[in-house]
């Protein structure tokens, strides 16, 4: 099995991560004034780490070589002194000067400043579909834990995307040896360089420093969804992603390119001193979770490093990590007195990794701690389709002294082994359905009864596998891992009219999102009505409980809940209800879908020649959908906002936002 790189969560808070010299009088200070090297922010903040036992008497001043003298504000909570330059330096300008630090009765220290304003600053990044998927999955996990959700930050995404691109550029040089942190950049490798550390890169592009900055990174996954899964299937990354003190997220995704593997980078910020009241403990997987993975194949740093290296885990994986962590700021450390994993046969052999058993010895990805959490790893992979019960108990040590006992017991069910359920041949397209077919470790399906040499490339998408041929092939079935399913008649007889949408239609049908029109037909090219469109969006959202609105009483009973939900969430107004039986124009459907999925409109014009014809209330949502790649224009460059949306096109739009069931 190919090992996937899963990289350390770096938490950069107020503690001095830059080496500090010996105490100079009543204060200590960083060795570098930032920005340093190249700044990509149009309004750079000049800052420096400063610590003092008497910060109120400390004076920090920036003396620019132009003669300007700028007092810097000392923030003792963050151990930093900063000032925003009153006049943004033009692109390409070199900025030099000195920062002086003085305290009455002590020696005054001077640290030089030197940076060059980039000629092409990194720009805020509109939300991509990959970023939405990553954020939506994380917010779903956080909601299940009772944690606040994270908002999308285009500045953080610009920093994340820039580092993802930088990683790919140097994946086979700077990062190939494994001795240089994938979270760092080197000015000696200048192509795309935006800052050495995640914190410096975020500040460089204009992120607001709020006390807590972390970055997660995963490589080698075919999609951003699978990259997110890989991160949450580890321990240190999971603890960081489920922090109660973070509030904003940026995501950069680069698919594989040539010999460089894919990479997802996510920078997340928050306030280390935020007065958030998190749950007493965070249990993962949550109580009652389904489809929990079976194995653990490693991460950096590796909590099992004293037992099995990452290289060993790639061929001899351990069991999926079951964890408990304490997000409350009141907890300083946790002492585990009892931890156990059981199934129907009894106690499962496990490794317990906690503050007492884990020692950070990783020279490249150091700094991680199990002081406020613990994890149980099966000594071998967990069994498929099995109910497990986990229990932890111990003592939580509190800020200011004192302690309190804790205990937690909960259960979850592991995922079944990958299996096939049906295979449908629709024109030139073969669609195979099954369980867990989106796993990268699946054996590749093979064709049964096919002519020699017919070896298609498979695409795995949301529990379906798809192969497309140049012409309708002759075959009798599909096999995988010794299991064979014959070619069956598809659920609708007319899918050949829109074979390009056959996979999402079948997937949505199996999930109960779409139904046929009766008599075994789907009518893929028929226009979707407003009520049908809202019903599909509502079903994809999970058909959330809603109170029926009196305004929807005249609608067919099958659509009243969806229309009431749309009214309650601002997708439509009472004045729109009377027109829901009519075919829905493209711009309106796009707005509803984007609103229903929580995507904010953009203030820019969409890239279509007829953008001026898009109604004002819809244009921002069409622009966002175009930026995400959810909608494309016609070959002549138009969007044709008032044209109708076919049922097949509607399902294809929904497919872009469908996320698989989470653990």
PDB file of C-alpha atoms in Angstrom, residues 199-467:
ATOM      1  CA  UNK A 199       2.417  31.956  10.462  1.00  0.00           C
ATOM      2  CA  UNK A 200       4.741  34.115   8.365  1.00  0.00           C
ATOM      3  CA  UNK A 201       2.896  33.176   5.161  1.00  0.00           C
ATOM      4  CA  UNK A 202      -0.503  33.993   6.654  1.00  0.00           C
ATOM      5  CA  UNK A 203       0.696  37.350   7.959  1.00  0.00           C
ATOM      6  CA  UNK A 204       2.452  38.053   4.646  1.00  0.00           C
ATOM      7  CA  UNK A 205      -0.761  37.869   2.638  1.00  0.00           C
ATOM      8  CA  UNK A 206      -2.706  40.041   5.063  1.00  0.00           C
ATOM      9  CA  UNK A 207      -4.249  37.647   7.594  1.00  0.00           C
ATOM     10  CA  UNK A 208      -5.110  39.258  10.902  1.00  0.00           C
ATOM     11  CA  UNK A 209      -3.073  37.824  13.773  1.00  0.00           C
ATOM     12  CA  UNK A 210      -5.466  36.701  16.480  1.00  0.00           C
ATOM     13  CA  UNK A 211      -3.234  34.515  18.609  1.00  0.00           C
ATOM     14  CA  UNK A 212      -3.587  31.006  17.181  1.00  0.00           C
ATOM     15  CA  UNK A 213      -2.490  29.786  13.765  1.00  0.00           C
ATOM     16  CA  UNK A 214      -2.324  26.163  12.686  1.00  0.00           C
ATOM     17  CA  UNK A 215      -1.734  24.329   9.447  1.00  0.00           C
ATOM     18  CA  UNK A 216      -2.526  20.798   8.326  1.00  0.00           C
ATOM     19  CA  UNK A 217      -1.222  19.214   5.143  1.00  0.00           C
ATOM     20  CA  UNK A 218      -1.834  15.895   3.416  1.00  0.00           C
ATOM     21  CA  UNK A 219      -0.392  14.588   0.174  1.00  0.00           C
ATOM     22  CA  UNK A 220      -1.097  11.726  -2.171  1.00  0.00           C
ATOM     23  CA  UNK A 221      -4.903  11.653  -2.072  1.00  0.00           C
ATOM     24  CA  UNK A 222      -6.951  11.808  -5.299  1.00  0.00           C
ATOM     25  CA  UNK A 223      -9.526  14.285  -3.939  1.00  0.00           C
ATOM     26  CA  UNK A 224      -9.770  16.947  -1.251  1.00  0.00           C
ATOM     27  CA  UNK A 225     -12.494  14.846   0.406  1.00  0.00           C
ATOM     28  CA  UNK A 226     -10.141  11.893   0.779  1.00  0.00           C
ATOM     29  CA  UNK A 227      -7.356  14.200   1.956  1.00  0.00           C
ATOM     30  CA  UNK A 228      -9.627  15.511   4.705  1.00  0.00           C
ATOM     31  CA  UNK A 229     -10.565  11.974   5.666  1.00  0.00           C
ATOM     32  CA  UNK A 230      -6.902  11.035   5.893  1.00  0.00           C
ATOM     33  CA  UNK A 231      -6.219  13.937   8.264  1.00  0.00           C
ATOM     34  CA  UNK A 232      -9.139  13.125  10.557  1.00  0.00           C
ATOM     35  CA  UNK A 233      -8.066   9.473  10.584  1.00  0.00           C
ATOM     36  CA  UNK A 234      -4.973  10.473  12.567  1.00  0.00           C
ATOM     37  CA  UNK A 235      -4.499  11.881  16.061  1.00  0.00           C
ATOM     38  CA  UNK A 236      -2.526  15.139  16.191  1.00  0.00           C
ATOM     39  CA  UNK A 237      -4.247  16.516  13.085  1.00  0.00           C
ATOM     40  CA  UNK A 238      -7.628  15.571  14.520  1.00  0.00           C
ATOM     41  CA  UNK A 239      -6.907  17.331  17.805  1.00  0.00           C
ATOM     42  CA  UNK A 240      -5.972  20.515  15.980  1.00  0.00           C
ATOM     43  CA  UNK A 241      -8.926  20.473  13.575  1.00  0.00           C
ATOM     44  CA  UNK A 242     -11.266  20.053  16.541  1.00  0.00           C
ATOM     45  CA  UNK A 243      -9.792  22.929  18.542  1.00  0.00           C
ATOM     46  CA  UNK A 244     -12.407  25.075  20.259  1.00  0.00           C
ATOM     47  CA  UNK A 245     -10.359  28.234  19.803  1.00  0.00           C
ATOM     48  CA  UNK A 246     -10.226  28.415  15.990  1.00  0.00           C
ATOM     49  CA  UNK A 247     -12.835  30.253  13.920  1.00  0.00           C
ATOM     50  CA  UNK A 248     -11.618  30.790  10.322  1.00  0.00           C
ATOM     51  CA  UNK A 249     -10.314  28.426   7.646  1.00  0.00           C
ATOM     52  CA  UNK A 250      -8.507  28.626   4.348  1.00  0.00           C
ATOM     53  CA  UNK A 251      -7.940  25.701   1.987  1.00  0.00           C
ATOM     54  CA  UNK A 252      -5.601  25.210  -0.946  1.00  0.00           C
ATOM     55  CA  UNK A 253      -5.898  22.097  -3.113  1.00  0.00           C
ATOM     56  CA  UNK A 254      -3.599  20.986  -5.913  1.00  0.00           C
ATOM     57  CA  UNK A 255      -4.385  17.735  -7.763  1.00  0.00           C
ATOM     58  CA  UNK A 256      -1.458  15.572  -8.804  1.00  0.00           C
ATOM     59  CA  UNK A 257       0.633  17.035 -11.603  1.00  0.00           C
ATOM     60  CA  UNK A 258       3.240  15.014 -13.463  1.00  0.00           C
ATOM     61  CA  UNK A 259       5.425  13.318 -10.878  1.00  0.00           C
ATOM     62  CA  UNK A 260       4.313  15.679  -8.087  1.00  0.00           C
ATOM     63  CA  UNK A 261       1.603  14.188  -5.835  1.00  0.00           C
ATOM     64  CA  UNK A 262      -1.613  15.954  -4.921  1.00  0.00           C
ATOM     65  CA  UNK A 263      -1.619  18.125  -1.821  1.00  0.00           C
ATOM     66  CA  UNK A 264      -4.165  19.849   0.371  1.00  0.00           C
ATOM     67  CA  UNK A 265      -3.058  22.650   2.700  1.00  0.00           C
ATOM     68  CA  UNK A 266      -5.399  24.198   5.251  1.00  0.00           C
ATOM     69  CA  UNK A 267      -4.462  27.189   7.383  1.00  0.00           C
ATOM     70  CA  UNK A 268      -6.805  27.805  10.310  1.00  0.00           C
ATOM     71  CA  UNK A 269      -6.738  30.715  12.734  1.00  0.00           C
ATOM     72  CA  UNK A 270      -8.437  31.687  15.947  1.00  0.00           C
ATOM     73  CA  UNK A 271      -7.973  33.289  19.311  1.00  0.00           C
ATOM     74  CA  UNK A 272      -5.953  31.307  21.807  1.00  0.00           C
ATOM     75  CA  UNK A 273      -7.669  33.168  24.636  1.00  0.00           C
ATOM     76  CA  UNK A 274     -11.201  32.953  23.222  1.00  0.00           C
ATOM     77  CA  UNK A 275     -13.879  32.438  25.851  1.00  0.00           C
ATOM     78  CA  UNK A 276     -15.447  29.478  24.111  1.00  0.00           C
ATOM     79  CA  UNK A 277     -17.253  26.899  26.225  1.00  0.00           C
ATOM     80  CA  UNK A 278     -16.388  23.624  24.504  1.00  0.00           C
ATOM     81  CA  UNK A 279     -17.684  20.182  25.459  1.00  0.00           C
ATOM     82  CA  UNK A 280     -16.072  18.598  28.498  1.00  0.00           C
ATOM     83  CA  UNK A 281     -14.437  16.043  26.223  1.00  0.00           C
ATOM     84  CA  UNK A 282     -14.235  15.355  22.504  1.00  0.00           C
ATOM     85  CA  UNK A 283     -14.863  11.741  21.559  1.00  0.00           C
ATOM     86  CA  UNK A 284     -13.863  10.513  18.121  1.00  0.00           C
ATOM     87  CA  UNK A 285     -15.507   8.713  16.438  1.00  0.00           C
ATOM     88  CA  UNK A 286     -18.671  10.124  17.970  1.00  0.00           C
ATOM     89  CA  UNK A 287     -21.261   8.009  19.757  1.00  0.00           C
ATOM     90  CA  UNK A 288     -23.133   5.875  17.221  1.00  0.00           C
ATOM     91  CA  UNK A 289     -20.793   6.656  14.311  1.00  0.00           C
ATOM     92  CA  UNK A 290     -21.105   4.397  11.277  1.00  0.00           C
ATOM     93  CA  UNK A 291     -18.609   3.442   8.546  1.00  0.00           C
ATOM     94  CA  UNK A 292     -15.587   4.036  10.783  1.00  0.00           C
ATOM     95  CA  UNK A 293     -12.317   3.073   9.034  1.00  0.00           C
ATOM     96  CA  UNK A 294     -10.398  -0.010  10.074  1.00  0.00           C
ATOM     97  CA  UNK A 295      -6.729   0.967   9.962  1.00  0.00           C
ATOM     98  CA  UNK A 296      -4.087   3.504  10.884  1.00  0.00           C
ATOM     99  CA  UNK A 297      -1.183   3.873   8.436  1.00  0.00           C
ATOM    100  CA  UNK A 298       0.787   6.650  10.132  1.00  0.00           C
ATOM    101  CA  UNK A 299       1.328  10.406  10.318  1.00  0.00           C
ATOM    102  CA  UNK A 300       4.114  12.864  11.098  1.00  0.00           C
ATOM    103  CA  UNK A 301       4.845  13.018  13.953  1.00  0.00           C
ATOM    104  CA  UNK A 302       3.835   9.427  14.526  1.00  0.00           C
ATOM    105  CA  UNK A 303       2.384   8.729  18.003  1.00  0.00           C
ATOM    106  CA  UNK A 304       3.273   5.040  17.552  1.00  0.00           C
ATOM    107  CA  UNK A 305       6.890   5.809  16.634  1.00  0.00           C
ATOM    108  CA  UNK A 306       8.167   3.835  19.623  1.00  0.00           C
ATOM    109  CA  UNK A 307       6.137   0.810  18.489  1.00  0.00           C
ATOM    110  CA  UNK A 308       5.940   0.944  14.680  1.00  0.00           C
ATOM    111  CA  UNK A 309       7.493   3.415  12.287  1.00  0.00           C
ATOM    112  CA  UNK A 310       5.510   5.006   9.484  1.00  0.00           C
ATOM    113  CA  UNK A 311       7.299   2.698   7.046  1.00  0.00           C
ATOM    114  CA  UNK A 312       6.180  -0.325   9.081  1.00  0.00           C
ATOM    115  CA  UNK A 313       2.623   0.994   9.392  1.00  0.00           C
ATOM    116  CA  UNK A 314       2.349   1.332   5.623  1.00  0.00           C
ATOM    117  CA  UNK A 315       2.571  -2.457   5.277  1.00  0.00           C
ATOM    118  CA  UNK A 316       1.485  -3.527   8.774  1.00  0.00           C
ATOM    119  CA  UNK A 317      -1.169  -0.997   9.835  1.00  0.00           C
ATOM    120  CA  UNK A 318      -2.493  -0.631  13.351  1.00  0.00           C
ATOM    121  CA  UNK A 319      -6.146  -0.285  14.272  1.00  0.00           C
ATOM    122  CA  UNK A 320      -8.014   2.962  13.708  1.00  0.00           C
ATOM    123  CA  UNK A 321      -7.228   5.490  16.484  1.00  0.00           C
ATOM    124  CA  UNK A 322     -10.087   6.071  18.914  1.00  0.00           C
ATOM    125  CA  UNK A 323      -9.454   9.235  20.881  1.00  0.00           C
ATOM    126  CA  UNK A 324     -10.551  11.456  23.709  1.00  0.00           C
ATOM    127  CA  UNK A 325      -9.305  15.027  23.993  1.00  0.00           C
ATOM    128  CA  UNK A 326     -10.080  18.009  26.173  1.00  0.00           C
ATOM    129  CA  UNK A 327     -10.657  21.269  24.356  1.00  0.00           C
ATOM    130  CA  UNK A 328     -11.531  23.234  27.483  1.00  0.00           C
ATOM    131  CA  UNK A 329      -9.018  25.917  28.392  1.00  0.00           C
ATOM    132  CA  UNK A 330      -9.478  24.866  32.012  1.00  0.00           C
ATOM    133  CA  UNK A 331      -7.572  21.612  31.413  1.00  0.00           C
ATOM    134  CA  UNK A 332      -3.779  21.640  31.598  1.00  0.00           C
ATOM    135  CA  UNK A 333      -3.228  17.904  31.324  1.00  0.00           C
ATOM    136  CA  UNK A 334      -5.013  14.577  31.503  1.00  0.00           C
ATOM    137  CA  UNK A 335      -3.998  11.440  33.359  1.00  0.00           C
ATOM    138  CA  UNK A 336      -5.538   8.227  32.004  1.00  0.00           C
ATOM    139  CA  UNK A 337      -6.207   5.524  34.598  1.00  0.00           C
ATOM    140  CA  UNK A 338      -8.258   3.158  32.425  1.00  0.00           C
ATOM    141  CA  UNK A 339      -8.748   2.761  28.662  1.00  0.00           C
ATOM    142  CA  UNK A 340     -10.342  -0.184  26.907  1.00  0.00           C
ATOM    143  CA  UNK A 341     -11.743  -1.209  23.521  1.00  0.00           C
ATOM    144  CA  UNK A 342     -14.120  -4.176  23.296  1.00  0.00           C
ATOM    145  CA  UNK A 343     -16.164  -6.001  20.673  1.00  0.00           C
ATOM    146  CA  UNK A 344     -18.589  -8.899  20.955  1.00  0.00           C
ATOM    147  CA  UNK A 345     -15.666 -11.286  21.568  1.00  0.00           C
ATOM    148  CA  UNK A 346     -14.220  -9.326  24.482  1.00  0.00           C
ATOM    149  CA  UNK A 347     -11.322  -6.942  25.067  1.00  0.00           C
ATOM    150  CA  UNK A 348      -9.354  -5.930  21.960  1.00  0.00           C
ATOM    151  CA  UNK A 349      -5.541  -5.737  22.283  1.00  0.00           C
ATOM    152  CA  UNK A 350      -4.595  -2.060  21.969  1.00  0.00           C
ATOM    153  CA  UNK A 351      -1.821   0.458  22.372  1.00  0.00           C
ATOM    154  CA  UNK A 352      -2.619   3.381  24.699  1.00  0.00           C
ATOM    155  CA  UNK A 353      -0.854   6.594  23.728  1.00  0.00           C
ATOM    156  CA  UNK A 354      -1.188   9.499  26.167  1.00  0.00           C
ATOM    157  CA  UNK A 355       0.940  12.109  27.888  1.00  0.00           C
ATOM    158  CA  UNK A 356       2.675   9.447  29.931  1.00  0.00           C
ATOM    159  CA  UNK A 357       3.571   7.174  27.010  1.00  0.00           C
ATOM    160  CA  UNK A 358       4.282   9.633  24.173  1.00  0.00           C
ATOM    161  CA  UNK A 359       7.554  11.534  23.971  1.00  0.00           C
ATOM    162  CA  UNK A 360       8.139  13.961  21.123  1.00  0.00           C
ATOM    163  CA  UNK A 361      11.378  12.914  19.418  1.00  0.00           C
ATOM    164  CA  UNK A 362      10.615  13.962  15.830  1.00  0.00           C
ATOM    165  CA  UNK A 363      13.341  16.424  14.723  1.00  0.00           C
ATOM    166  CA  UNK A 364      11.426  17.643  11.667  1.00  0.00           C
ATOM    167  CA  UNK A 365       7.829  17.751  12.929  1.00  0.00           C
ATOM    168  CA  UNK A 366       8.354  18.367  16.620  1.00  0.00           C
ATOM    169  CA  UNK A 367       6.223  20.157  19.149  1.00  0.00           C
ATOM    170  CA  UNK A 368       3.222  17.845  19.438  1.00  0.00           C
ATOM    171  CA  UNK A 369       1.938  16.637  22.799  1.00  0.00           C
ATOM    172  CA  UNK A 370      -0.563  14.128  24.137  1.00  0.00           C
ATOM    173  CA  UNK A 371      -0.810  16.036  27.430  1.00  0.00           C
ATOM    174  CA  UNK A 372      -4.504  16.914  26.928  1.00  0.00           C
ATOM    175  CA  UNK A 373      -5.684  13.833  25.072  1.00  0.00           C
ATOM    176  CA  UNK A 374      -5.229  10.115  24.568  1.00  0.00           C
ATOM    177  CA  UNK A 375      -5.756   7.556  21.829  1.00  0.00           C
ATOM    178  CA  UNK A 376      -6.298   3.808  21.658  1.00  0.00           C
ATOM    179  CA  UNK A 377      -4.891   1.987  18.613  1.00  0.00           C
ATOM    180  CA  UNK A 378      -5.806  -1.612  17.898  1.00  0.00           C
ATOM    181  CA  UNK A 379      -2.666  -3.711  17.679  1.00  0.00           C
ATOM    182  CA  UNK A 380      -4.072  -4.903  14.361  1.00  0.00           C
ATOM    183  CA  UNK A 381      -6.745  -3.381  12.072  1.00  0.00           C
ATOM    184  CA  UNK A 382     -10.300  -3.387  13.383  1.00  0.00           C
ATOM    185  CA  UNK A 383     -12.795  -5.885  12.003  1.00  0.00           C
ATOM    186  CA  UNK A 384     -15.246  -4.753   9.315  1.00  0.00           C
ATOM    187  CA  UNK A 385     -18.933  -4.140  10.049  1.00  0.00           C
ATOM    188  CA  UNK A 386     -18.368  -4.591  13.792  1.00  0.00           C
ATOM    189  CA  UNK A 387     -19.712  -2.713  16.811  1.00  0.00           C
ATOM    190  CA  UNK A 388     -16.977  -1.554  19.194  1.00  0.00           C
ATOM    191  CA  UNK A 389     -17.324  -0.017  22.645  1.00  0.00           C
ATOM    192  CA  UNK A 390     -14.619   2.222  24.045  1.00  0.00           C
ATOM    193  CA  UNK A 391     -14.157   3.543  27.576  1.00  0.00           C
ATOM    194  CA  UNK A 392     -11.754   6.033  29.121  1.00  0.00           C
ATOM    195  CA  UNK A 393     -11.475   7.245  32.681  1.00  0.00           C
ATOM    196  CA  UNK A 394      -8.948   9.310  34.570  1.00  0.00           C
ATOM    197  CA  UNK A 395      -8.183  12.700  36.031  1.00  0.00           C
ATOM    198  CA  UNK A 396      -8.284  16.136  34.412  1.00  0.00           C
ATOM    199  CA  UNK A 397      -5.764  18.576  35.922  1.00  0.00           C
ATOM    200  CA  UNK A 398      -7.057  22.150  35.988  1.00  0.00           C
ATOM    201  CA  UNK A 399      -5.578  25.600  35.522  1.00  0.00           C
ATOM    202  CA  UNK A 400      -4.684  27.103  38.914  1.00  0.00           C
ATOM    203  CA  UNK A 401      -4.381  23.726  40.586  1.00  0.00           C
ATOM    204  CA  UNK A 402      -6.904  21.105  41.509  1.00  0.00           C
ATOM    205  CA  UNK A 403      -8.292  18.260  39.470  1.00  0.00           C
ATOM    206  CA  UNK A 404     -11.504  16.467  38.633  1.00  0.00           C
ATOM    207  CA  UNK A 405     -12.285  12.906  37.573  1.00  0.00           C
ATOM    208  CA  UNK A 406     -13.769  12.045  34.177  1.00  0.00           C
ATOM    209  CA  UNK A 407     -15.095   8.961  32.455  1.00  0.00           C
ATOM    210  CA  UNK A 408     -16.589   8.307  29.029  1.00  0.00           C
ATOM    211  CA  UNK A 409     -18.046   5.215  27.374  1.00  0.00           C
ATOM    212  CA  UNK A 410     -19.436   5.086  23.839  1.00  0.00           C
ATOM    213  CA  UNK A 411     -19.842   2.828  20.806  1.00  0.00           C
ATOM    214  CA  UNK A 412     -19.328   2.973  17.032  1.00  0.00           C
ATOM    215  CA  UNK A 413     -19.577   0.638  14.033  1.00  0.00           C
ATOM    216  CA  UNK A 414     -16.806   0.033  11.515  1.00  0.00           C
ATOM    217  CA  UNK A 415     -17.306   0.160   7.768  1.00  0.00           C
ATOM    218  CA  UNK A 416     -18.063  -2.970   5.749  1.00  0.00           C
ATOM    219  CA  UNK A 417     -15.503  -4.303   3.325  1.00  0.00           C
ATOM    220  CA  UNK A 418     -15.710  -2.910  -0.187  1.00  0.00           C
ATOM    221  CA  UNK A 419     -18.284  -4.800  -2.201  1.00  0.00           C
ATOM    222  CA  UNK A 420     -20.289  -4.544  -5.413  1.00  0.00           C
ATOM    223  CA  UNK A 421     -24.076  -4.352  -5.580  1.00  0.00           C
ATOM    224  CA  UNK A 422     -24.938  -3.771  -9.258  1.00  0.00           C
ATOM    225  CA  UNK A 423     -23.480  -2.874 -12.659  1.00  0.00           C
ATOM    226  CA  UNK A 424     -25.329  -0.909 -15.357  1.00  0.00           C
ATOM    227  CA  UNK A 425     -24.269  -0.385 -18.971  1.00  0.00           C
ATOM    228  CA  UNK A 426     -25.762   2.858 -20.299  1.00  0.00           C
ATOM    229  CA  UNK A 427     -24.585   3.560 -23.812  1.00  0.00           C
ATOM    230  CA  UNK A 428     -20.817   3.982 -23.623  1.00  0.00           C
ATOM    231  CA  UNK A 429     -20.847   4.346 -19.839  1.00  0.00           C
ATOM    232  CA  UNK A 430     -20.496   1.555 -17.281  1.00  0.00           C
ATOM    233  CA  UNK A 431     -21.715   2.463 -13.784  1.00  0.00           C
ATOM    234  CA  UNK A 432     -20.945   0.086 -10.908  1.00  0.00           C
ATOM    235  CA  UNK A 433     -22.518   0.662  -7.492  1.00  0.00           C
ATOM    236  CA  UNK A 434     -21.394  -0.761  -4.183  1.00  0.00           C
ATOM    237  CA  UNK A 435     -20.106  -0.061  -0.694  1.00  0.00           C
ATOM    238  CA  UNK A 436     -16.910   1.880   0.045  1.00  0.00           C
ATOM    239  CA  UNK A 437     -15.916   2.080  -3.607  1.00  0.00           C
ATOM    240  CA  UNK A 438     -14.365   5.499  -3.053  1.00  0.00           C
ATOM    241  CA  UNK A 439     -11.457   4.090  -1.070  1.00  0.00           C
ATOM    242  CA  UNK A 440      -8.057   4.480  -2.691  1.00  0.00           C
ATOM    243  CA  UNK A 441      -7.065   1.002  -1.497  1.00  0.00           C
ATOM    244  CA  UNK A 442      -9.796  -0.826  -3.434  1.00  0.00           C
ATOM    245  CA  UNK A 443      -8.812  -3.539  -5.888  1.00  0.00           C
ATOM    246  CA  UNK A 444      -9.606  -2.383  -9.418  1.00  0.00           C
ATOM    247  CA  UNK A 445     -12.760  -3.927 -10.881  1.00  0.00           C
ATOM    248  CA  UNK A 446     -12.335  -6.196 -13.887  1.00  0.00           C
ATOM    249  CA  UNK A 447     -14.717  -6.806 -16.769  1.00  0.00           C
ATOM    250  CA  UNK A 448     -16.391 -10.207 -17.206  1.00  0.00           C
ATOM    251  CA  UNK A 449     -17.166 -11.549 -20.658  1.00  0.00           C
ATOM    252  CA  UNK A 450     -15.491  -8.636 -22.408  1.00  0.00           C
ATOM    253  CA  UNK A 451     -13.467  -8.848 -25.598  1.00  0.00           C
ATOM    254  CA  UNK A 452      -9.664  -9.129 -25.065  1.00  0.00           C
ATOM    255  CA  UNK A 453      -7.796  -5.863 -24.586  1.00  0.00           C
ATOM    256  CA  UNK A 454     -10.783  -3.952 -23.188  1.00  0.00           C
ATOM    257  CA  UNK A 455      -9.161  -2.392 -20.107  1.00  0.00           C
ATOM    258  CA  UNK A 456     -10.824   0.872 -19.113  1.00  0.00           C
ATOM    259  CA  UNK A 457      -9.597   3.359 -16.545  1.00  0.00           C
ATOM    260  CA  UNK A 458     -11.881   3.535 -13.536  1.00  0.00           C
ATOM    261  CA  UNK A 459     -13.074   6.637 -11.717  1.00  0.00           C
ATOM    262  CA  UNK A 460     -14.354   6.177  -8.162  1.00  0.00           C
ATOM    263  CA  UNK A 461     -17.008   8.719  -7.185  1.00  0.00           C
ATOM    264  CA  UNK A 462     -19.145   8.575  -4.041  1.00  0.00           C
ATOM    265  CA  UNK A 463     -19.613   4.817  -3.767  1.00  0.00           C
ATOM    266  CA  UNK A 464     -19.796   4.269  -7.506  1.00  0.00           C
ATOM    267  CA  UNK A 465     -17.174   3.270 -10.040  1.00  0.00           C
ATOM    268  CA  UNK A 466     -17.457   4.608 -13.589  1.00  0.00           C
ATOM    269  CA  UNK A 467     -15.787   3.602 -16.848  1.00  0.00           C
TER     270      UNK A 467
END
